[in-house]
Coordinates of C-alpha atoms in Angstrom, one line a residue:
X1 CA 12.0 10.1 20.5
X2 CA 11.2 10.2 16.8
X3 CA 13.4 8.0 14.8
X4 CA 16.5 10.2 14.0
X5 CA 16.8 8.4 10.6
X6 CA 13.5 9.9 9.6
X7 CA 14.6 13.4 10.7
X8 CA 17.8 13.1 8.6
X9 CA 15.9 12.1 5.5
X10 CA 13.6 14.3 3.4
X11 CA 10.5 14.3 5.5
X12 CA 8.3 14.9 2.5
X13 CA 9.7 11.8 0.8
X14 CA 9.1 9.8 4.0
X15 CA 5.6 11.2 4.3
X16 CA 4.8 10.1 0.7
X17 CA 5.9 6.5 1.5
X18 CA 3.8 6.5 4.6
X19 CA 0.8 7.9 2.7
X20 CA 1.0 4.9 0.4
X21 CA 0.2 2.7 3.3
X22 CA -2.6 5.0 4.6
X23 CA -0.7 7.1 7.2
X24 CA -0.6 10.8 7.1
X25 CA 2.6 12.2 8.7
X26 CA 2.2 15.8 9.9
X27 CA 5.6 17.0 8.6
X28 CA 5.0 20.6 9.6
X29 CA 4.5 19.6 13.3
X30 CA 7.5 17.2 13.2
X31 CA 9.8 19.8 11.7
X32 CA 8.7 22.6 14.1
X33 CA 9.2 20.3 17.2
X34 CA 12.6 19.2 16.0
X35 CA 13.7 22.7 15.4
X36 CA 12.5 23.7 18.9
X37 CA 14.3 20.7 20.4
X38 CA 17.5 21.7 18.7
X39 CA 17.1 25.4 20.0
X40 CA 16.5 24.1 23.5
X41 CA 19.4 21.8 23.4
X42 CA 21.7 24.7 22.4
X43 CA 20.2 26.8 25.1
X44 CA 20.8 24.1 27.6
X45 CA 24.4 23.8 26.7
X46 CA 24.9 27.6 26.9
X47 CA 23.3 27.7 30.4
X48 CA 25.4 24.8 31.6
X49 CA 28.6 26.4 30.3
X50 CA 27.7 29.7 31.9
X51 CA 26.9 28.0 35.2
X52 CA 30.2 26.1 35.2
X53 CA 32.1 29.4 34.6
X54 CA 30.2 31.2 37.4
X55 CA 30.8 28.2 39.7
X56 CA 34.6 28.5 39.1
X57 CA 34.4 32.3 39.7
X58 CA 32.8 31.6 43.1
X59 CA 35.8 29.5 44.2
X60 CA 38.2 32.2 42.9
X61 CA 36.3 35.0 44.7
X62 CA 36.3 33.0 48.0
X63 CA 40.0 32.3 47.7
X64 CA 40.7 36.1 47.4
X65 CA 38.4 36.9 50.3
X66 CA 35.9 38.7 48.1
X67 CA 32.1 38.8 48.4
X68 CA 30.8 35.8 46.4
X69 CA 27.1 36.3 47.2
X70 CA 26.3 38.0 43.8
X71 CA 27.9 35.1 42.0
X72 CA 26.0 32.6 44.2
X73 CA 22.8 34.4 43.3
X74 CA 23.7 34.3 39.6
X75 CA 24.4 30.5 39.8
X76 CA 21.1 29.9 41.6
X77 CA 19.3 31.9 38.9
X78 CA 21.1 30.0 36.1
X79 CA 20.1 26.7 37.8
X80 CA 16.4 27.8 37.8
X81 CA 16.7 28.7 34.1
X82 CA 18.3 25.4 33.3
X83 CA 15.6 23.5 35.1
X84 CA 12.9 25.4 33.2
X85 CA 14.6 24.8 29.8
X86 CA 15.1 21.1 30.6
X87 CA 11.5 20.7 31.5
X88 CA 10.5 22.3 28.2
X89 CA 12.9 20.1 26.3
X90 CA 11.5 17.0 28.0
X91 CA 8.0 18.0 27.0
X92 CA 9.1 18.4 23.4
X93 CA 10.9 15.0 23.5
X94 CA 7.7 13.4 24.9
X95 CA 5.7 14.9 22.0
X96 CA 8.2 13.6 19.5
X97 CA 8.1 10.2 21.2
X98 CA 4.3 9.9 21.0
X99 CA 4.4 10.9 17.3
X100 CA 7.1 8.3 16.6
X101 CA 5.1 5.5 18.4
X102 CA 2.2 6.1 16.1
X103 CA 4.2 6.0 12.9
X104 CA 4.1 2.6 11.0
X105 CA 7.2 1.0 9.4
X106 CA 8.2 2.2 6.0
X107 CA 7.4 -0.3 3.3
X108 CA 10.2 -2.0 1.4
X109 CA 10.5 -1.0 -2.2
X110 CA 9.4 -4.4 -3.4
X111 CA 6.0 -4.1 -1.7
X112 CA 3.2 -3.4 -4.3
X113 CA 1.0 -0.4 -3.9
X114 CA -2.6 -0.9 -3.0
X115 CA -5.3 0.2 -0.6
X116 CA -6.6 -3.1 0.9
X117 CA -6.5 -6.9 0.7
X118 CA -8.1 -6.9 -2.8
X119 CA -4.8 -5.5 -4.2
X120 CA -2.6 -8.1 -2.7
X121 CA -0.5 -10.0 -5.3
X122 CA -0.5 -13.8 -5.7
X123 CA 3.1 -15.1 -5.9
X124 CA 2.5 -18.9 -6.2
X125 CA 0.2 -21.7 -5.5
X126 CA 0.8 -25.3 -4.3
X127 CA -1.4 -28.3 -4.6
X128 CA -4.6 -28.8 -6.4
X129 CA -7.9 -28.4 -4.5
X130 CA -9.7 -31.7 -4.3
X131 CA -12.9 -32.4 -6.2
X132 CA -15.7 -34.0 -4.2
X133 CA -18.6 -36.1 -5.4
X134 CA -20.7 -35.2 -2.4
X135 CA -21.9 -32.1 -0.7
X136 CA -19.0 -30.9 1.5
X137 CA -19.6 -29.8 5.0
X138 CA -17.8 -27.0 6.8
X139 CA -15.6 -27.6 9.8
X140 CA -18.4 -26.6 12.2
X141 CA -20.8 -29.3 11.1
X142 CA -18.0 -31.9 10.7
X143 CA -16.6 -31.1 14.2
X144 CA -20.0 -31.3 15.9
X145 CA -21.0 -34.5 14.0
X146 CA -17.7 -36.1 15.2
X147 CA -18.4 -34.9 18.7
X148 CA -15.0 -33.1 18.6
X149 CA -16.0 -29.4 18.6
X150 CA -18.4 -28.1 21.2
X151 CA -19.2 -24.4 20.6
X152 CA -22.1 -24.3 23.0
X153 CA -19.9 -25.5 25.9
X154 CA -17.4 -22.8 25.1
X155 CA -20.1 -20.2 25.4
X156 CA -21.4 -21.7 28.6
X157 CA -18.0 -21.8 30.3
X158 CA -16.7 -18.4 29.0
X159 CA -18.7 -16.7 26.2
X160 CA -18.9 -16.3 22.5
X161 CA -15.8 -17.1 20.4
X162 CA -14.5 -19.7 22.7
X163 CA -14.6 -23.5 21.9
X164 CA -14.1 -26.8 23.7
X165 CA -12.5 -29.7 21.8
X166 CA -12.7 -33.3 22.8
X167 CA -11.5 -36.8 21.9
X168 CA -9.7 -37.4 18.7
X169 CA -10.2 -33.9 17.5
X170 CA -8.5 -32.5 20.6
X171 CA -5.8 -35.1 20.1
X172 CA -5.3 -34.0 16.4
X173 CA -5.0 -30.4 17.7
X174 CA -2.2 -31.5 20.0
X175 CA -0.6 -33.6 17.3
X176 CA -0.4 -30.6 15.0
X177 CA 1.5 -28.6 17.7
X178 CA 4.0 -31.5 18.3
X179 CA 4.5 -32.0 14.6
X180 CA 5.1 -28.3 13.9
X181 CA 7.5 -27.9 16.8
X182 CA 9.4 -31.1 15.8
X183 CA 9.7 -29.9 12.2
X184 CA 11.0 -26.4 13.1
X185 CA 13.4 -27.6 15.7
X186 CA 14.7 -30.7 14.1
X187 CA 14.8 -29.6 10.4
X188 CA 14.9 -25.8 10.4
X189 CA 17.2 -25.0 13.3
X190 CA 14.9 -23.2 15.7
X191 CA 15.3 -23.3 19.4
X192 CA 12.1 -24.2 21.2
X193 CA 11.2 -21.8 24.0
X194 CA 8.5 -21.8 26.7
X195 CA 7.4 -18.2 27.4
X196 CA 5.1 -16.4 29.7
X197 CA 1.5 -15.8 28.5
X198 CA 1.4 -12.5 30.3
X199 CA 3.7 -9.6 29.4
X200 CA 4.4 -6.1 30.6
X201 CA 3.9 -2.8 28.8
X202 CA 7.5 -2.4 27.8
X203 CA 7.3 -5.7 25.9
X204 CA 4.2 -4.5 24.0
X205 CA 5.7 -1.2 23.2
X206 CA 8.8 -3.0 21.9
X207 CA 7.0 -5.1 19.4
X208 CA 4.5 -2.4 18.4
X209 CA 1.2 -3.5 19.9
X210 CA 1.2 -0.4 22.1
X211 CA 0.1 2.3 22.0
X212 CA -1.9 1.8 18.8
X213 CA -3.5 -1.6 19.4
X214 CA -4.4 -1.4 23.1
X215 CA -8.0 -2.2 22.5
X216 CA -7.1 -5.4 20.7
X217 CA -5.5 -6.9 23.9
X218 CA -6.8 -8.4 27.1
X219 CA -5.4 -6.5 30.1
X220 CA -5.2 -7.6 33.7
X221 CA -5.4 -5.4 36.8
X222 CA -2.1 -5.0 38.7
X223 CA -1.2 -7.1 41.7
X224 CA -1.2 -5.5 45.1
X225 CA 2.3 -5.5 46.8
X226 CA 3.0 -5.9 50.5
X227 CA 2.6 -2.2 51.1
X228 CA -0.9 -2.3 49.7
X229 CA 0.0 -0.5 46.5
X230 CA -1.4 -1.7 43.1
X231 CA 1.4 -2.5 40.6
X232 CA 1.1 -2.0 36.9
X233 CA -1.0 -4.8 35.3
X234 CA 0.0 -7.3 32.6
X235 CA -1.6 -8.1 29.2
X236 CA -2.3 -11.5 27.7
X237 CA -0.1 -12.2 24.6
X238 CA -1.7 -11.7 21.2
X239 CA 1.0 -14.0 19.8
X240 CA 4.3 -15.5 21.0
X241 CA 6.0 -12.9 18.8
X242 CA 5.9 -10.6 21.8
X243 CA 7.8 -12.6 24.4
X244 CA 10.1 -14.3 21.8
X245 CA 11.1 -11.0 20.2
X246 CA 11.5 -9.2 23.5
X247 CA 14.0 -11.7 24.7
X248 CA 16.4 -9.5 22.6
X249 CA 15.3 -6.3 24.3
X250 CA 18.3 -4.3 25.7
X251 CA 20.7 -7.0 24.5
X252 CA 23.9 -6.8 22.4
X253 CA 24.7 -10.0 20.6
X254 CA 28.0 -11.0 19.0
X255 CA 27.9 -11.2 15.3
X256 CA 29.0 -14.9 15.4
X257 CA 25.8 -15.7 17.4
X258 CA 23.5 -14.6 14.5
X259 CA 21.1 -15.6 13.2
X260 CA 19.0 -16.6 16.1
X261 CA 15.9 -18.7 15.4
X262 CA 13.3 -19.1 18.1
X263 CA 10.0 -21.0 18.2
X264 CA 7.2 -21.5 20.7
X265 CA 3.8 -22.9 21.0
X266 CA 1.4 -20.7 23.0
X267 CA -2.2 -19.8 23.2
X268 CA -3.0 -16.4 21.8
X269 CA -5.6 -13.9 23.1
X270 CA -7.2 -11.2 21.0
X271 CA -10.3 -9.1 21.7
X272 CA -11.0 -8.9 17.9
X273 CA -12.1 -5.3 18.4
X274 CA -14.0 -4.0 15.4
X275 CA -14.5 -7.4 13.9
X276 CA -18.1 -7.9 14.9
X277 CA -20.1 -9.9 12.4
X278 CA -17.0 -11.3 10.6
X279 CA -16.2 -15.1 10.8
X280 CA -18.4 -15.5 13.8
X281 CA -19.1 -19.2 12.9
X282 CA -16.5 -21.7 14.0
X283 CA -12.8 -21.5 14.7
X284 CA -11.7 -18.9 12.2
X285 CA -11.8 -15.9 14.5
X286 CA -11.6 -16.8 18.2
X287 CA -10.7 -14.8 21.3
X288 CA -8.3 -17.7 22.3
X289 CA -6.4 -19.8 19.8
X290 CA -3.1 -21.6 19.6
X291 CA -0.2 -20.9 17.3
X292 CA 3.3 -22.1 16.8
X293 CA 5.3 -18.9 16.2
X294 CA 8.6 -18.5 14.4
X295 CA 11.0 -15.5 15.2
X296 CA 14.4 -14.7 13.7
X297 CA 17.0 -12.2 14.8
X298 CA 19.5 -11.5 11.9
X299 CA 22.0 -9.0 10.5
X300 CA 20.4 -6.2 8.3
X301 CA 21.9 -7.5 5.1
X302 CA 20.5 -11.0 5.7
X303 CA 16.9 -10.1 6.6
X304 CA 15.2 -10.2 3.2
X305 CA 16.6 -13.6 2.5
X306 CA 15.7 -14.7 6.0
X307 CA 12.0 -13.7 5.2
X308 CA 12.1 -16.0 2.2
X309 CA 13.5 -18.8 4.4
X310 CA 11.0 -18.3 7.2
X311 CA 8.1 -18.2 4.9
X312 CA 9.4 -21.5 3.4
X313 CA 9.5 -23.0 6.8
X314 CA 5.8 -22.3 7.3
X315 CA 5.1 -23.7 3.8
X316 CA 6.9 -26.9 4.8
X317 CA 4.1 -27.7 7.3
X318 CA 1.3 -27.1 4.7
X319 CA 3.1 -29.3 2.1
X320 CA 3.7 -32.1 4.6
X321 CA 0.0 -32.0 5.5
X322 CA -0.8 -32.0 1.8
X323 CA -3.0 -28.9 2.1
X324 CA -3.4 -26.8 -1.0
X325 CA -2.4 -23.2 -0.4
X326 CA -1.3 -20.0 -2.1
X327 CA 1.4 -17.4 -1.3
X328 CA 0.6 -13.7 -1.6
X329 CA 2.6 -10.5 -1.0
X330 CA 0.6 -8.0 0.9
X331 CA 0.2 -4.5 -0.6
X332 CA 1.1 -1.4 1.3
X333 CA -2.5 -0.8 2.5
X334 CA -2.9 -4.3 4.0
X335 CA 0.4 -4.7 5.8
X336 CA 0.7 -4.8 9.5
X337 CA 1.8 -1.8 11.4
X338 CA 5.4 -2.8 12.1
X339 CA 6.0 -4.7 8.9
X340 CA 8.3 -3.6 6.0
X341 CA 7.3 -6.6 3.9
X342 CA 4.8 -9.5 4.5
X343 CA 3.8 -12.7 2.8
X344 CA 0.5 -14.4 3.7
X345 CA 0.0 -18.1 3.2
X346 CA -3.7 -18.9 2.5
X347 CA -5.0 -22.4 2.8
X348 CA -7.8 -23.8 0.6
X349 CA -11.1 -24.3 2.5
X350 CA -13.5 -26.4 0.4
X351 CA -16.7 -25.3 2.3
X352 CA -15.9 -21.7 1.6
X353 CA -14.5 -22.4 -1.9
X354 CA -11.7 -20.0 -1.3
X355 CA -8.3 -19.5 0.3
X356 CA -8.0 -18.2 3.8
X357 CA -5.0 -16.9 5.7
X358 CA -3.2 -19.4 7.8
X359 CA 0.1 -17.8 8.3
X360 CA 1.6 -14.3 8.0
X361 CA 5.3 -13.9 7.7
X362 CA 6.9 -10.5 8.1
X363 CA 10.2 -8.7 8.0
X364 CA 10.1 -5.8 10.5
X365 CA 13.7 -4.7 9.6
X366 CA 14.9 -2.5 12.4
X367 CA 11.5 -1.2 13.5
X368 CA 11.1 -3.3 16.6
X369 CA 14.8 -3.4 17.3
X370 CA 14.9 0.4 17.6
X371 CA 12.1 0.3 20.1
X372 CA 13.7 -2.5 22.1
X373 CA 17.3 -1.4 21.6
X374 CA 18.1 -4.9 20.3
X375 CA 21.5 -4.8 18.9
X376 CA 24.6 -6.8 17.7
X377 CA 28.3 -6.0 17.4
X378 CA 30.3 -6.9 14.3
X379 CA 33.7 -8.6 14.8
X380 CA 36.3 -5.9 15.3
X381 CA 33.8 -3.1 15.7
X382 CA 33.1 -1.1 18.9
X383 CA 29.7 0.5 18.0
X384 CA 26.7 -1.9 18.0
X385 CA 24.1 -1.9 15.3
X386 CA 20.4 -2.6 15.4
X387 CA 19.2 -6.1 14.6
X388 CA 16.5 -7.0 12.1
X389 CA 13.6 -9.0 13.5
X390 CA 11.3 -11.3 11.6
X391 CA 8.3 -13.3 12.7
X392 CA 5.6 -15.7 11.2
X393 CA 3.1 -18.3 12.1
X394 CA 4.3 -21.8 11.6
X395 CA 1.3 -22.3 11.7
X396 CA -2.0 -21.1 13.3
X397 CA -3.0 -24.4 14.9
X398 CA -6.8 -23.9 14.9
X399 CA -7.0 -22.8 11.3
X400 CA -4.8 -25.8 10.3
X401 CA -7.3 -28.1 12.1
X402 CA -10.1 -26.4 10.2
X403 CA -8.3 -27.0 6.9
X404 CA -7.7 -30.7 7.7
X405 CA -11.3 -31.3 8.7
X406 CA -12.6 -29.8 5.5
X407 CA -10.0 -31.1 3.1
X408 CA -9.8 -34.6 4.4
X409 CA -13.6 -35.2 4.9
X410 CA -15.3 -38.2 3.4
X411 CA -18.8 -38.8 2.2
X412 CA -19.8 -40.6 5.5
X413 CA -18.7 -37.6 7.6
X414 CA -15.5 -39.2 8.8
X415 CA -12.1 -37.4 8.5
X416 CA -8.9 -39.0 7.3
X417 CA -5.9 -38.3 9.5
X418 CA -3.0 -36.9 7.4
X419 CA -0.2 -39.5 7.2
X420 CA 2.4 -37.3 8.9
X421 CA 0.2 -36.9 12.0
X422 CA -0.6 -40.6 12.5
X423 CA 2.6 -41.3 14.5
X424 CA 1.5 -38.6 16.9
X425 CA -2.0 -40.1 17.2
X426 CA -1.1 -43.7 18.0
X427 CA -1.6 -44.8 14.4
X428 CA -5.2 -43.5 14.1
X429 CA -6.1 -43.3 10.4
X430 CA -9.6 -42.0 10.4
X431 CA -11.7 -39.9 12.9
X432 CA -15.3 -41.4 12.8

């Protein structure tokens, strides 16, 4: 059903905040449906009360030996009316539910106005882009020259936007995953998880991928059970945010157990619907890529500080790898559907002479928790409250590999291995 918090607020004010991020809320329809729902609810209560009274009267009539058939007919008629009103009420509730599922999160007051990425605001930069005394190559040419990235084989095996890695390049990719997980678990207090790569529809509704972004996902056909009936299919995860966050679905945590910090390395699968012609060269935009995801479940009053901390955890990886980057806050028009506030970390790519996104860290406040009914109970309180959920990339592994290849390249086409990765690569210092 439509978020009751929105219905209690000034709908016009809510509509204005949503319009700032490009969503038009039909307040007239919402108000009309809500009024009708209230009318039907009152009618349902009246019919139930009348039926209960008639039912008691039947018992009294029978006890006196009177003819109870007229009362029986009246109760039957009231039951039919009640069924009809309930059916109409269910229809209204479903309409409200579908409207609510399409409404994006309300932006936090600290989020800047703006229509698209050109109006995002730079918060800070770290590191100085290196100056080269030779013509820099992009990661595609470097990877192919090092016999580490094979795009043609990816196309042969599967199709476009799939890549095969081999040798020291594949090992560096694995080393990055291990380094990221070790940092987040050993230094930042995250619990490492291993999660399914296939999820059900409830999970995707919970984190907000459905119904709006169905075309961005890869879906499977349902399995056939022993009775020959096809079951509902699964979807490949677009990010580990989905299974990690849904671990809290329909749960009630004790206050003392919060915050909960979870991390996982998974492949991610995205159809990239509508992105034809963009970043088709190389590893920037693939149908399958790896990511180390960070998720936090926190109390509402702690979530904005948690966003700063989570973003800092992603920054730790970039700093340890000595990769120049910048931090930007996304404007209202560029934020994700479920986010109330988002920071992007953009790494410097010499071949493109620009910064490119490598991590997106978001505070969803109670948007996902309301869908999932993920709650916690404060000490001494009976009524549970909705959690706040946060997520971010810590980091996108393929894009980190791209950044290393380009930033650590040498004039002879070799690539220096960042010092923090060498223990994970048996001491290898240079990929030649």
